[in-house]
Each structure stands twice: as C-alpha cells, then as structure tokens.
Short mmCIF file of C-alpha atoms and ligand atoms in Angstrom, two decimals:
data_model
loop_
_atom_site.label_atom_id
_atom_site.label_comp_id
_atom_site.label_asym_id
_atom_site.label_seq_id
_atom_site.Cartn_x
_atom_site.Cartn_y
_atom_site.Cartn_z
CA MET A 1 -26.69 -37.01 -21.56
CA LEU A 2 -25.68 -33.65 -20.14
CA PHE A 3 -24.21 -35.31 -17.08
CA THR A 4 -22.19 -37.68 -19.27
CA LEU A 5 -21.05 -34.79 -21.45
CA ALA A 6 -20.00 -32.81 -18.38
CA PHE A 7 -18.06 -35.82 -17.15
CA VAL A 8 -16.20 -36.13 -20.48
CA ILE A 9 -15.36 -32.40 -20.55
CA VAL A 10 -14.09 -32.34 -16.96
CA PHE A 11 -12.00 -35.49 -17.46
CA SER A 12 -10.52 -34.29 -20.74
CA ALA A 13 -9.51 -31.01 -19.10
CA ILE A 14 -7.86 -32.86 -16.19
CA TYR A 15 -6.13 -35.30 -18.56
CA TYR A 16 -4.85 -32.53 -20.79
CA MET A 17 -3.57 -30.41 -17.89
CA LEU A 18 -1.87 -33.35 -16.17
CA GLY A 19 -0.24 -34.53 -19.42
CA ASN A 20 1.02 -31.01 -20.03
CA ALA A 21 2.37 -30.63 -16.51
CA LEU A 22 4.25 -33.97 -16.69
CA SER A 23 5.78 -33.18 -20.04
CA ARG A 24 6.77 -29.71 -18.84
CA ASN A 25 8.45 -31.33 -15.86
CA THR A 26 10.54 -33.74 -17.94
CA ARG A 27 11.45 -30.94 -20.30
CA ARG A 28 12.62 -28.77 -17.44
CA ASP A 29 14.75 -31.60 -15.96
CA LEU A 30 16.36 -32.28 -19.32
CA LEU A 31 17.10 -28.61 -19.89
CA ASP A 32 18.57 -28.26 -16.39
CA ASP A 33 20.86 -31.22 -17.15
CA SER A 34 21.90 -29.68 -20.46
CA VAL A 35 23.01 -26.53 -18.61
CA GLU A 36 25.09 -28.68 -16.23
CA ILE A 37 26.71 -30.55 -19.13
CA MET A 38 27.67 -27.33 -20.89
CA ARG A 39 29.12 -25.98 -17.66
CA ALA A 40 31.30 -29.15 -17.30
CA TYR A 41 32.53 -28.74 -20.92
CA ARG A 42 33.43 -25.13 -20.35
CA LYS A 43 35.47 -26.06 -17.28
CA GLY A 44 37.63 -28.80 -18.83
CA ASN A 45 36.88 -29.40 -22.46
CA ILE A 46 35.86 -32.77 -23.98
CA GLU A 47 37.68 -34.96 -21.49
CA ALA A 48 36.05 -33.33 -18.49
CA LEU A 49 32.76 -33.64 -20.34
CA LYS A 50 33.26 -37.36 -20.86
CA ASP A 51 34.00 -37.84 -17.14
CA TYR A 52 30.98 -35.86 -16.11
CA ILE A 53 28.70 -37.76 -18.50
CA SER A 54 29.81 -41.26 -17.45
CA GLY A 55 29.43 -40.29 -13.77
CA GLU A 56 25.99 -38.83 -14.45
CA ALA A 57 24.74 -41.89 -16.42
CA GLU A 58 25.96 -44.29 -13.75
CA GLY A 59 24.35 -42.30 -10.98
CA ASP A 60 20.86 -42.64 -12.40
CA GLY A 61 21.30 -46.22 -13.60
CA PRO A 62 21.66 -47.35 -17.23
CA ALA A 63 17.92 -47.94 -17.61
CA ASN A 64 17.02 -44.43 -16.57
CA LYS A 65 19.37 -42.32 -18.56
CA LEU A 66 21.08 -42.46 -21.95
CA ILE A 67 23.77 -39.90 -22.73
CA ARG A 68 25.63 -39.78 -26.03
CA ILE A 69 28.27 -37.49 -27.52
CA ILE A 70 28.10 -37.32 -31.31
CA ASP A 71 30.63 -35.59 -33.55
CA LEU A 72 29.65 -33.38 -36.44
CA ASP A 73 29.96 -36.31 -38.89
CA GLY A 74 27.27 -38.19 -37.03
CA HIS A 75 29.52 -40.72 -35.26
CA VAL A 76 28.90 -41.56 -31.64
CA VAL A 77 32.07 -40.57 -29.79
CA LEU A 78 30.91 -41.68 -26.36
CA SER A 79 27.75 -43.34 -25.12
CA SER A 80 26.48 -44.57 -21.78
CA ASP A 81 25.36 -48.22 -21.48
CA THR A 82 22.78 -48.86 -24.22
CA ALA A 83 22.03 -52.47 -23.27
CA LEU A 84 18.57 -51.47 -22.02
CA TRP A 85 17.98 -48.95 -24.78
CA GLY A 86 18.92 -50.77 -27.99
CA ASN A 87 19.74 -48.99 -31.20
CA VAL A 88 18.27 -45.55 -30.56
CA PRO A 89 18.22 -43.62 -33.86
CA LEU A 90 20.43 -40.53 -33.99
CA PRO A 91 18.71 -37.14 -33.92
CA GLY A 92 17.57 -36.04 -37.38
CA LYS A 93 19.23 -33.29 -39.38
CA GLN A 94 16.35 -30.92 -38.83
CA ASP A 95 16.92 -31.18 -35.04
CA LEU A 96 20.64 -30.63 -35.28
CA GLY A 97 20.40 -27.66 -37.57
CA ARG A 98 19.12 -25.50 -34.75
CA LYS A 99 21.29 -23.71 -32.23
CA GLY A 100 19.47 -24.06 -28.91
CA PRO A 101 18.55 -27.30 -27.11
CA VAL A 102 15.94 -29.36 -28.97
CA ILE A 103 13.52 -31.74 -27.29
CA ARG A 104 12.28 -34.84 -29.13
CA ALA A 105 10.35 -37.99 -28.20
CA PHE A 106 10.99 -41.56 -29.41
CA ARG A 107 10.08 -45.16 -28.68
CA ILE A 108 12.80 -47.17 -26.86
CA PRO A 109 13.78 -49.98 -29.31
CA LYS A 110 14.76 -52.39 -26.49
CA ARG A 111 11.59 -51.81 -24.47
CA PRO A 112 8.54 -52.18 -26.70
CA GLY A 113 5.71 -49.87 -25.76
CA HIS A 114 7.97 -47.58 -23.72
CA GLU A 115 8.73 -44.02 -24.69
CA ALA A 116 11.55 -41.63 -23.94
CA ARG A 117 12.20 -37.95 -24.23
CA ALA A 118 15.57 -36.54 -25.28
CA VAL A 119 17.30 -33.18 -25.35
CA THR A 120 19.93 -32.51 -28.02
CA PHE A 121 22.30 -29.56 -27.95
CA PHE A 122 25.71 -28.41 -29.17
CA VAL A 123 28.72 -28.37 -26.89
CA GLY A 124 31.73 -26.98 -28.81
CA ASN A 125 32.07 -29.16 -31.92
CA TYR A 126 30.04 -31.96 -30.48
CA ILE A 127 26.42 -32.77 -30.13
CA VAL A 128 25.28 -34.07 -26.77
CA GLU A 129 22.06 -36.06 -26.43
CA GLU A 130 20.50 -36.95 -23.13
CA ALA A 131 17.38 -39.15 -22.99
CA VAL A 132 15.16 -40.26 -20.12
CA PRO A 133 12.30 -42.76 -20.22
CA ILE A 134 8.88 -41.26 -19.54
CA GLU A 135 7.45 -44.59 -18.42
CA TRP A 136 6.03 -43.28 -15.17
CA ASP A 137 4.18 -40.45 -16.90
CA VAL A 138 2.84 -42.76 -19.56
CA ARG A 139 1.73 -45.29 -16.95
CA LEU A 140 0.02 -42.58 -14.89
CA LEU A 141 -1.81 -41.22 -17.90
CA GLY A 142 -2.72 -44.76 -18.95
CA ARG A 143 -4.21 -45.45 -15.52
CA LEU A 144 -6.10 -42.20 -15.68
CA ARG A 145 -7.52 -43.19 -19.07
CA LYS A 146 -8.60 -46.54 -17.65
CA ALA A 147 -10.28 -44.84 -14.68
CA PHE A 148 -11.98 -42.48 -17.07
CA GLY A 149 -13.21 -45.38 -19.20
CA LEU A 150 -14.62 -47.09 -16.14
CA GLY A 151 -16.14 -43.84 -14.86
CA LEU A 152 -17.69 -43.15 -18.23
CA PHE A 153 -19.08 -46.66 -18.39
CA LEU A 154 -20.62 -46.32 -14.91
CA THR A 155 -21.97 -42.86 -15.71
CA VAL A 156 -23.61 -44.11 -18.84
CA LEU A 157 -24.91 -47.13 -16.94
CA VAL A 158 -26.40 -45.04 -14.11
CA ALA A 159 -27.08 -41.56 -15.52
CA ILE A 160 -28.75 -42.50 -18.77
CA PRO A 161 -31.26 -45.06 -17.42
CA SER A 162 -32.05 -42.93 -14.34
CA GLY A 163 -32.34 -39.78 -16.48
CA TRP A 164 -34.63 -41.62 -18.83
CA PHE A 165 -36.66 -42.93 -15.88
CA MET A 166 -36.99 -39.47 -14.29
CA ALA A 167 -37.91 -37.81 -17.57
CA ARG A 168 -40.51 -40.48 -18.24
CA ARG A 169 -41.89 -40.12 -14.74
CA SER A 170 -42.28 -36.33 -14.98
CA SER A 171 -43.69 -36.46 -18.46
CA ALA A 172 -46.11 -39.21 -17.38
CA GLN A 173 -47.52 -36.94 -14.67
CA ILE A 174 -47.71 -33.93 -16.99
CA LYS A 175 -49.41 -36.14 -19.56
CA GLY A 176 -51.84 -37.26 -16.83
CA ILE A 177 -52.77 -33.65 -16.06
CA ASP A 178 -53.06 -32.90 -19.77
CA ARG A 179 -55.27 -35.97 -20.34
CA VAL A 180 -57.65 -35.01 -17.52
CA ALA A 181 -57.75 -31.34 -18.60
CA ARG A 182 -58.56 -32.38 -22.17
CA SER A 183 -61.23 -34.82 -21.11
CA ILE A 184 -62.83 -32.13 -18.89
CA ALA A 185 -62.72 -29.67 -21.79
CA LYS A 186 -64.32 -32.23 -24.10
CA SER A 187 -66.95 -33.82 -21.91
CA ALA A 188 -67.43 -31.10 -19.23
CA ASP A 189 -67.20 -33.95 -16.72
CA LEU A 190 -65.80 -32.21 -13.66
CA SER A 191 -65.75 -35.38 -11.57
CA ARG A 192 -62.42 -36.45 -13.15
CA ARG A 193 -59.22 -36.10 -11.11
CA VAL A 194 -55.49 -36.60 -11.76
CA PRO A 195 -54.21 -39.61 -9.74
CA LEU A 196 -51.60 -38.49 -7.18
CA LYS A 197 -48.32 -40.39 -6.79
CA GLY A 198 -47.83 -39.35 -3.16
CA SER A 199 -44.21 -38.44 -3.95
CA ASP A 200 -44.56 -34.93 -2.46
CA ASP A 201 -42.62 -33.35 -5.34
CA GLU A 202 -43.48 -30.33 -7.51
CA LEU A 203 -45.40 -32.36 -10.06
CA ASP A 204 -47.48 -34.02 -7.36
CA HIS A 205 -48.19 -30.56 -5.92
CA LEU A 206 -49.17 -29.32 -9.37
CA ALA A 207 -51.52 -32.31 -9.83
CA ASN A 208 -52.97 -31.67 -6.38
CA THR A 209 -53.52 -27.96 -7.13
CA PHE A 210 -55.14 -28.89 -10.43
CA ASN A 211 -57.47 -31.32 -8.62
CA LEU A 212 -58.34 -28.66 -6.02
CA MET A 213 -59.12 -26.19 -8.78
CA VAL A 214 -61.40 -28.67 -10.55
CA GLU A 215 -63.05 -29.52 -7.22
CA ARG A 216 -63.79 -25.84 -6.53
CA LEU A 217 -65.10 -25.38 -10.03
CA GLU A 218 -67.32 -28.42 -9.64
CA ARG A 219 -68.68 -27.15 -6.31
CA PHE A 220 -69.21 -23.69 -7.74
CA LEU A 221 -71.11 -25.03 -10.75
CA ARG A 222 -73.20 -27.32 -8.54
CA GLU A 223 -74.13 -24.34 -6.37
CA LEU A 224 -74.91 -22.26 -9.44
CA HIS A 225 -77.09 -25.04 -10.75
CA ASP A 226 -78.91 -25.43 -7.42
CA MET A 227 -79.38 -21.70 -7.22
CA MET A 228 -80.84 -21.58 -10.73
CA ASP A 229 -83.22 -24.40 -9.82
CA ASN A 230 -84.27 -22.79 -6.57
CA THR A 231 -84.55 -19.35 -8.11
CA ALA A 232 -86.66 -20.61 -10.98
CA HIS A 233 -88.90 -22.41 -8.52
CA ASP A 234 -89.19 -19.43 -6.22
CA PHE A 235 -89.79 -16.93 -8.99
CA LYS A 236 -92.62 -19.01 -10.33
CA THR A 237 -94.88 -18.29 -7.33
CA PRO A 238 -94.83 -14.46 -7.46
CA LEU A 239 -95.06 -14.46 -11.27
CA THR A 240 -98.08 -16.79 -11.15
CA ARG A 241 -99.62 -14.50 -8.52
CA ILE A 242 -99.00 -11.39 -10.65
CA ARG A 243 -100.52 -13.14 -13.67
CA ALA A 244 -103.59 -14.18 -11.65
CA MET A 245 -104.03 -10.57 -10.43
CA ALA A 246 -103.78 -9.26 -13.99
CA GLU A 247 -106.37 -11.82 -15.07
CA THR A 248 -108.72 -10.70 -12.28
CA GLY A 249 -108.20 -7.08 -13.35
CA LEU A 250 -109.08 -7.95 -16.94
CA GLY A 251 -112.32 -9.62 -15.85
CA THR A 252 -113.74 -6.53 -14.18
CA ARG A 253 -115.08 -3.25 -15.61
CA ASN A 254 -115.16 -1.47 -12.29
CA PRO A 255 -112.43 1.24 -12.47
CA GLU A 256 -111.90 1.15 -8.68
CA GLU A 257 -111.36 -2.59 -8.69
CA ILE A 258 -108.98 -2.25 -11.64
CA GLN A 259 -107.04 0.43 -9.73
CA GLY A 260 -106.87 -1.81 -6.64
CA THR A 261 -105.57 -4.74 -8.72
CA LEU A 262 -102.90 -2.53 -10.31
CA VAL A 263 -101.71 -1.41 -6.85
CA GLN A 264 -101.55 -5.08 -5.79
CA ILE A 265 -99.56 -5.92 -8.93
CA MET A 266 -97.15 -3.07 -8.18
CA ASP A 267 -96.65 -4.29 -4.58
CA GLU A 268 -96.07 -7.81 -5.79
CA CYS A 269 -93.59 -6.54 -8.40
CA ASP A 270 -91.72 -4.57 -5.70
CA ARG A 271 -91.48 -7.67 -3.53
CA PHE A 272 -90.34 -9.67 -6.51
CA LEU A 273 -87.68 -7.07 -7.32
CA SER A 274 -86.40 -7.05 -3.75
CA LEU A 275 -86.17 -10.87 -3.89
CA LEU A 276 -84.28 -10.62 -7.15
CA ASN A 277 -81.89 -8.03 -5.67
CA ALA A 278 -81.32 -10.21 -2.61
CA VAL A 279 -80.52 -13.25 -4.77
CA MET A 280 -78.13 -11.18 -6.88
CA ASP A 281 -76.42 -9.75 -3.78
CA ILE A 282 -75.96 -13.26 -2.37
CA SER A 283 -74.38 -14.50 -5.61
CA GLN A 284 -72.11 -11.47 -5.80
CA ALA A 285 -71.08 -11.85 -2.16
CA ARG A 286 -70.28 -15.52 -2.73
CA THR A 287 -68.10 -14.76 -5.74
CA GLY A 288 -66.48 -11.82 -3.92
CA THR A 289 -67.76 -9.21 -6.38
CA LEU A 290 -70.25 -7.46 -4.08
CA SER A 291 -69.14 -3.84 -3.76
CA LEU A 292 -69.71 -2.37 -0.32
CA LYS A 293 -70.13 1.34 0.33
CA LYS A 294 -68.09 1.49 3.52
CA ASP A 295 -68.06 4.45 5.81
CA ASN A 296 -67.60 5.21 9.49
CA VAL A 297 -70.85 4.03 11.05
CA PRO A 298 -71.67 4.83 14.70
CA LEU A 299 -72.96 1.47 15.91
CA LYS A 300 -75.36 2.91 18.48
CA ASN A 301 -77.24 5.00 15.88
CA LEU A 302 -77.45 2.03 13.53
CA LEU A 303 -78.90 -0.19 16.28
CA GLN A 304 -81.34 2.49 17.38
CA ASP A 305 -82.76 2.73 13.83
CA VAL A 306 -83.21 -1.05 13.65
CA VAL A 307 -84.75 -1.23 17.13
CA ASP A 308 -87.19 1.62 16.31
CA LEU A 309 -88.34 -0.37 13.30
CA TYR A 310 -89.09 -3.54 15.31
CA SER A 311 -90.15 -2.38 18.80
CA GLY A 312 -93.70 -1.75 17.54
CA VAL A 313 -93.92 -5.32 16.15
CA ALA A 314 -92.61 -6.75 19.45
CA GLN A 315 -95.17 -4.80 21.44
CA GLU A 316 -98.00 -5.84 19.12
CA ARG A 317 -97.08 -9.50 19.51
CA GLY A 318 -96.67 -9.33 23.29
CA ILE A 319 -92.93 -10.10 23.17
CA ARG A 320 -90.56 -8.56 25.75
CA PHE A 321 -87.82 -6.73 23.87
CA ASN A 322 -84.64 -6.00 25.89
CA VAL A 323 -82.03 -3.86 24.20
CA THR A 324 -78.56 -3.12 25.61
CA TYR A 325 -76.77 -0.50 23.54
CA PRO A 326 -72.95 -0.46 23.37
CA ARG A 327 -71.36 1.05 26.47
CA GLU A 328 -68.87 2.97 24.34
CA GLU A 329 -71.00 5.87 23.15
CA ASN A 330 -68.73 6.58 20.17
CA LEU A 331 -68.17 3.02 18.95
CA VAL A 332 -67.71 3.34 15.20
CA LEU A 333 -67.51 0.53 12.64
CA PHE A 334 -66.07 0.89 9.18
CA ALA A 335 -68.92 -0.75 7.28
CA ASP A 336 -71.65 -0.52 4.66
CA LYS A 337 -74.44 0.92 6.83
CA LYS A 338 -77.35 -0.23 4.66
CA ARG A 339 -76.11 -3.82 4.31
CA LEU A 340 -75.06 -4.17 7.95
CA SER A 341 -78.42 -2.92 9.27
CA GLN A 342 -80.17 -5.25 6.77
CA ALA A 343 -78.21 -8.23 8.20
CA ILE A 344 -79.06 -7.28 11.83
CA SER A 345 -82.71 -6.60 10.86
CA ASN A 346 -83.06 -10.03 9.24
CA VAL A 347 -81.80 -11.77 12.38
CA LEU A 348 -84.01 -9.62 14.64
CA ASP A 349 -87.00 -10.14 12.34
CA ASN A 350 -86.55 -13.92 12.66
CA ALA A 351 -86.20 -13.73 16.46
CA LEU A 352 -89.57 -11.95 16.68
CA LYS A 353 -91.16 -14.10 13.95
CA TYR A 354 -90.25 -17.42 15.57
CA SER A 355 -91.25 -16.34 19.14
CA SER A 356 -94.70 -16.17 20.64
CA SER A 357 -96.46 -13.89 23.05
CA GLY A 358 -94.73 -13.96 26.46
CA ASP A 359 -91.31 -14.81 24.97
CA THR A 360 -88.33 -12.52 25.32
CA VAL A 361 -86.05 -11.17 22.60
CA ALA A 362 -82.79 -9.56 23.66
CA LEU A 363 -80.26 -7.52 21.65
CA TRP A 364 -76.81 -6.64 22.98
CA THR A 365 -73.29 -5.88 21.76
CA ARG A 366 -69.87 -7.09 22.79
CA SER A 367 -66.60 -5.35 21.90
CA GLY A 368 -63.31 -7.16 21.47
CA THR A 369 -59.93 -5.66 20.56
CA GLY A 370 -60.29 -5.89 16.79
CA SER A 371 -63.98 -6.67 16.38
CA THR A 372 -67.49 -5.99 17.59
CA GLU A 373 -70.33 -8.48 18.03
CA VAL A 374 -74.04 -7.83 17.82
CA CYS A 375 -76.11 -10.65 19.32
CA VAL A 376 -79.84 -11.33 19.16
CA ALA A 377 -81.35 -13.99 21.41
CA ASP A 378 -84.92 -15.24 21.60
CA SER A 379 -86.75 -17.73 23.80
CA GLY A 380 -88.86 -18.95 20.88
CA LEU A 381 -89.10 -22.02 18.68
CA GLY A 382 -85.42 -22.96 18.54
CA ILE A 383 -83.68 -24.93 15.79
CA PRO A 384 -82.67 -28.63 15.88
CA GLU A 385 -78.89 -29.04 15.85
CA GLU A 386 -78.76 -30.95 12.55
CA GLU A 387 -80.70 -28.18 10.78
CA ILE A 388 -78.39 -25.36 11.89
CA PRO A 389 -75.94 -25.59 8.95
CA ARG A 390 -78.84 -25.60 6.47
CA ILE A 391 -80.73 -22.51 7.66
CA PHE A 392 -78.16 -20.29 5.92
CA GLU A 393 -78.86 -21.92 2.56
CA ARG A 394 -80.89 -19.99 0.03
CA PHE A 395 -84.64 -20.70 0.19
CA TYR A 396 -84.23 -23.21 3.00
CA ARG A 397 -86.98 -23.15 5.66
CA LEU A 398 -87.66 -25.53 8.52
CA ASP A 399 -90.89 -27.53 8.28
CA THR A 400 -91.95 -26.04 11.61
CA SER A 401 -91.89 -22.53 10.15
CA ARG A 402 -94.00 -23.21 7.06
CA SER A 403 -96.99 -21.54 8.76
CA THR A 404 -94.92 -18.34 9.28
CA SER A 405 -94.51 -15.94 6.38
CA GLY A 406 -91.05 -15.84 4.81
CA ARG A 407 -89.06 -16.70 1.74
CA GLY A 408 -86.09 -18.52 3.26
CA ILE A 409 -83.67 -15.88 2.02
CA GLY A 410 -83.20 -13.67 5.13
CA LEU A 411 -80.37 -15.61 6.77
CA SER A 412 -78.45 -16.35 3.57
CA LEU A 413 -78.58 -12.64 2.74
CA ALA A 414 -77.46 -11.75 6.30
CA ARG A 415 -74.54 -14.18 6.04
CA ALA A 416 -73.59 -12.88 2.59
CA TYR A 417 -73.48 -9.27 3.86
CA VAL A 418 -71.59 -10.18 7.04
CA GLU A 419 -69.01 -12.26 5.16
CA ALA A 420 -68.59 -9.45 2.62
CA HIS A 421 -67.42 -7.39 5.66
CA ARG A 422 -65.05 -10.28 6.46
CA GLY A 423 -67.15 -11.02 9.54
CA THR A 424 -68.93 -14.16 10.76
CA ILE A 425 -72.40 -15.09 11.83
CA THR A 426 -72.83 -17.87 14.40
CA VAL A 427 -75.80 -19.49 16.01
CA LYS A 428 -76.54 -21.47 19.18
CA SER A 429 -79.97 -22.97 19.53
CA GLU A 430 -82.06 -25.56 21.32
CA PRO A 431 -85.50 -26.58 20.13
CA GLY A 432 -88.21 -25.25 22.45
CA LYS A 433 -85.75 -23.06 24.37
CA GLY A 434 -84.73 -20.46 21.79
CA SER A 435 -81.82 -19.31 19.65
CA THR A 436 -78.93 -16.84 19.86
CA PHE A 437 -77.47 -15.39 16.67
CA CYS A 438 -74.22 -13.38 16.88
CA ILE A 439 -72.81 -11.22 14.10
CA MET A 440 -69.10 -10.43 14.38
CA ILE A 441 -67.67 -7.54 12.34
CA PRO A 442 -63.96 -6.67 12.33
CA ARG A 443 -63.37 -2.99 12.96
CA GLU A 444 -60.81 -2.65 10.16
CA GLY A 445 -59.30 0.65 11.20
CA GLY A 446 -62.64 2.51 11.39
CA LEU A 447 -62.00 2.71 15.12
CA ASP A 448 -63.79 4.80 17.70
P1 LIG B 1 -87.38 -17.06 6.55
O1 LIG B 1 -87.82 -16.05 5.59
O2 LIG B 1 -88.04 -18.37 6.37
O3 LIG B 1 -87.36 -16.59 7.95
P2 LIG B 1 -84.52 -17.17 6.86
O4 LIG B 1 -83.45 -17.43 5.85
O5 LIG B 1 -84.49 -15.91 7.59
O6 LIG B 1 -85.88 -17.38 6.09
O7 LIG B 1 -84.46 -18.37 7.88
C1 LIG B 1 -84.38 -19.70 7.42
C2 LIG B 1 -85.07 -20.63 8.39
O8 LIG B 1 -84.33 -20.71 9.61
C3 LIG B 1 -86.42 -20.16 8.80
O9 LIG B 1 -87.39 -20.57 7.86
C4 LIG B 1 -86.60 -20.82 10.14
O10 LIG B 1 -87.05 -22.15 9.93
C5 LIG B 1 -85.21 -20.89 10.71
N1 LIG B 1 -84.93 -19.80 11.67
C6 LIG B 1 -84.29 -18.66 11.43
N2 LIG B 1 -84.19 -17.89 12.55
C7 LIG B 1 -84.82 -18.58 13.52
C8 LIG B 1 -85.10 -18.34 14.91
N3 LIG B 1 -84.68 -17.22 15.53
N4 LIG B 1 -85.75 -19.29 15.58
C9 LIG B 1 -86.16 -20.42 14.99
N5 LIG B 1 -85.95 -20.71 13.69
C10 LIG B 1 -85.30 -19.80 12.97
#
C-alpha cells in the first residue's frame, strides 16, 4: 500500500510540474508575440499591424495560429484564416476590461477535443487576440496519464499481492515461534522446536536462535535432573551410615563407646559436608557463578605443597614418584590457589590410587607463551578409550575401580575448577599401560 501511495505521490508531482512548465512555456511564447505585435503597431499604425499579422499567421500555418483584430464595439476588423478554427467566441468583457495582456483557454470549435490558449491585449483603439493550439501539450499529458494508469495497475498487481505474501510469510514465522513458546510455557515440554524455512533471513535466524535457546535449556534441565538424582542417591549412603552409627551409640551405655561413636559421626558429617561443597562448587562452575579468589600464585610453591602431601603415600605404596618442577623459578600464575591445588591434587591422588607397587607416577610442567601446563602421568590401570569422556561426569566410576575407595567426584571437581580458570583438562590413556592427565591454565596477565 505504501509503495502504491508513493508511486501516486511521485507521479502526481511529476504530472503537476510538467503541466505547469508546458503552460508557462505557451504563456511566455504568447506574451513574446504580443510584444512584437505592439512594436509593429507603434512603427506604422493599424495598416502596418495588419501586414505584420497576416505575415505572422501565414508563417505558422492557419492551423497553428489564429490572430484577430477586434474594434472596441466588438467587431472583428481583421482575422487570419479561421477555416480550421471555426467560430471562436470573442473574449469576454471581463477579459477586455483589464489593461495588460490577458491569457485565456478555450476549446477549438472546429476541432472537437482540442484546446487552445489565447492572449488578448489592447493596441491603440483595437484589441488584438492571438491563439495557439495546445494539442501537443495535451497529448503529452494524456500519454503521461495513460502511462501512469498502466504503472499504477502493474504496481497494484505486483506490490499488493507480493506485500501481502511477504507479510503473511513473516507473520507465519512469528506466529510459529509464538505457538511453540506458548506450548512450552503451558506444557513445559522442551522437546518442541520451531520448524526452520531454510531461507537464511532474519526470521529464520530468530527461529534458529530460539531453538538453540530451548535446546540449551533442555540440556541444562536434564543435567540438573540427573544431578539431583545422583546427588540424592549418593547422599543416601553417608546419611544411612550416620544413622546406623547413631543407633549403635544409643544401644550402648559405655561412655567411651558413646564418645567414639560421636567422633565417627563427626568425621562422617565432615566428609558429607565436603561432598556437598564439592557438588555445589561443580554446579556453580557449570553455571559460571563460581567466584574465584585469584591472586599471584608462584607455581613452584604450589606444586611443592601438593607433592609434600602425596610423597608419603607414594612411598608407602611402593610407587616411584618423579617430580620435575618448573625451570622458571619465578613462574607465577594468576589463579585461585586453593582451587588450583585441589584440581592438581585430585589428579595426582587418582594417579597414585589407580597404580600399584612398582609403577611410576611422574609430575612435570610445560610453559607456553600464554599458558602453563601441569601434567601427571602414571603407569597404572589405564582407562578404555570409550570411557574417557565419562570419567569427568559427576559420580561416574569405572567398574574396574569399584574396589578402590572414592566417590566419583574428584575429576568432575578438577574439571570444574580448571574451567572456571578458563583452562582445560585433557587425558591420554591406554588400559594396562597408564594415563596422562594435563591441566592447562592461561596466565591471564599474572605473568612471572
Ligand atoms: P574417584 O573418586 O572414583 O577416583 P574421580 O572422579 O576422581 O573419582 O575419577 C572417576 C573415575 O575415573 C575413577 O573412578 C576411575 O575409574 C577413573 N580414573 C580416574 N583417574 C584415573 C587414573 N589415573 N587411572 C585409571 N583410572 C582413572
């Protein structure tokens, strides 16, 4: 509709301006002629005027010019050939009453449908009228009107149906998104998606973004659900144990035994609390809300503390423990010291846990331009390739490690902490040959 309206406005403006210009042109020609006629009269009075007029009318041809001299009584004193003009009415009194040249328009009686424009002015005691047909102008404007009509018809034929089609198409897609959003809101069924048209336009992008958003939401809720299930299952065991301990304590009157049971309950509660904290940290890290207490951490000191904690265990279990500290003495990472050493400890703890006497565990670091890697390798149990993606899931443990103590939370916590530092944790492993875990942490400006 707007396009059609614009077309009408533009055409009308062109039509009006052209019509005006043509009429101004004729007017100017007529007025120029009137000046010439007056000049001729001034030179030689009425006779000279008559000569001039007949010469002028003949020059242009009788069809193209009509010149008449009228006396003050309204009688035509002299007229050019009127055969092609017919009985053109004399100018009205109102036109003659004025002093200056007057322009008027009339239909040519001899040529139906044709118009003419005339200038009337006084020359001495006579009135001179000169008329010219404006056929060409009228024809041009008529053609323009026809072209406009055709243009308007084509515009209406093309613009309105295609506008209607485009509007319907966009509103259909918006309605599609609205329908799916409403149905999700009503039924909480996140498996619904908006069908894509594949047109690669804004609305298709919007529908695609909407689908991606719903997909993420669905995945997030599924993970939340799984986590709730797993957590509930995993919390059951320590709570049942605590309850059993309390029951044992109630069944005895021996104060020492009661004291011992209470200490056991406290230990179990502490373990339970640390599990709870770990689960909460993992969830927060996944949703990006885990707040890190970052500081400049000298990597060597951090590794020394971790190694001190585990070298006793390695010795006890007859495992060779090779440590290579960073060559750069002052290598500093901008990190949360507690969380980073927890992540490295968990990986090292596993390496020792899943190795046997005679195996070797090695720890070393590697420094790149923007990041530092801490790697832990063992020659222990190893992990089958298809299980590797799953070992980072919460509470996931391989069947082969059921006999070893653990809660299946160490690696998911390590990954959560590392990813909160915008780092990565990778693993290479071969069953029976051992595993290598590498933690990469970007240095983020906390440079040495
Ligand atoms: P867990 O408390 O069971 O050690 P983790 O989350 O730390 O829990 O590890 C998940 C599982 O990955 C372990 O149960 C074990 O099966 C496997 N795993 C982890 N590290 C190693 C390793 N170095 N060698 C062999 N298996 C490993």
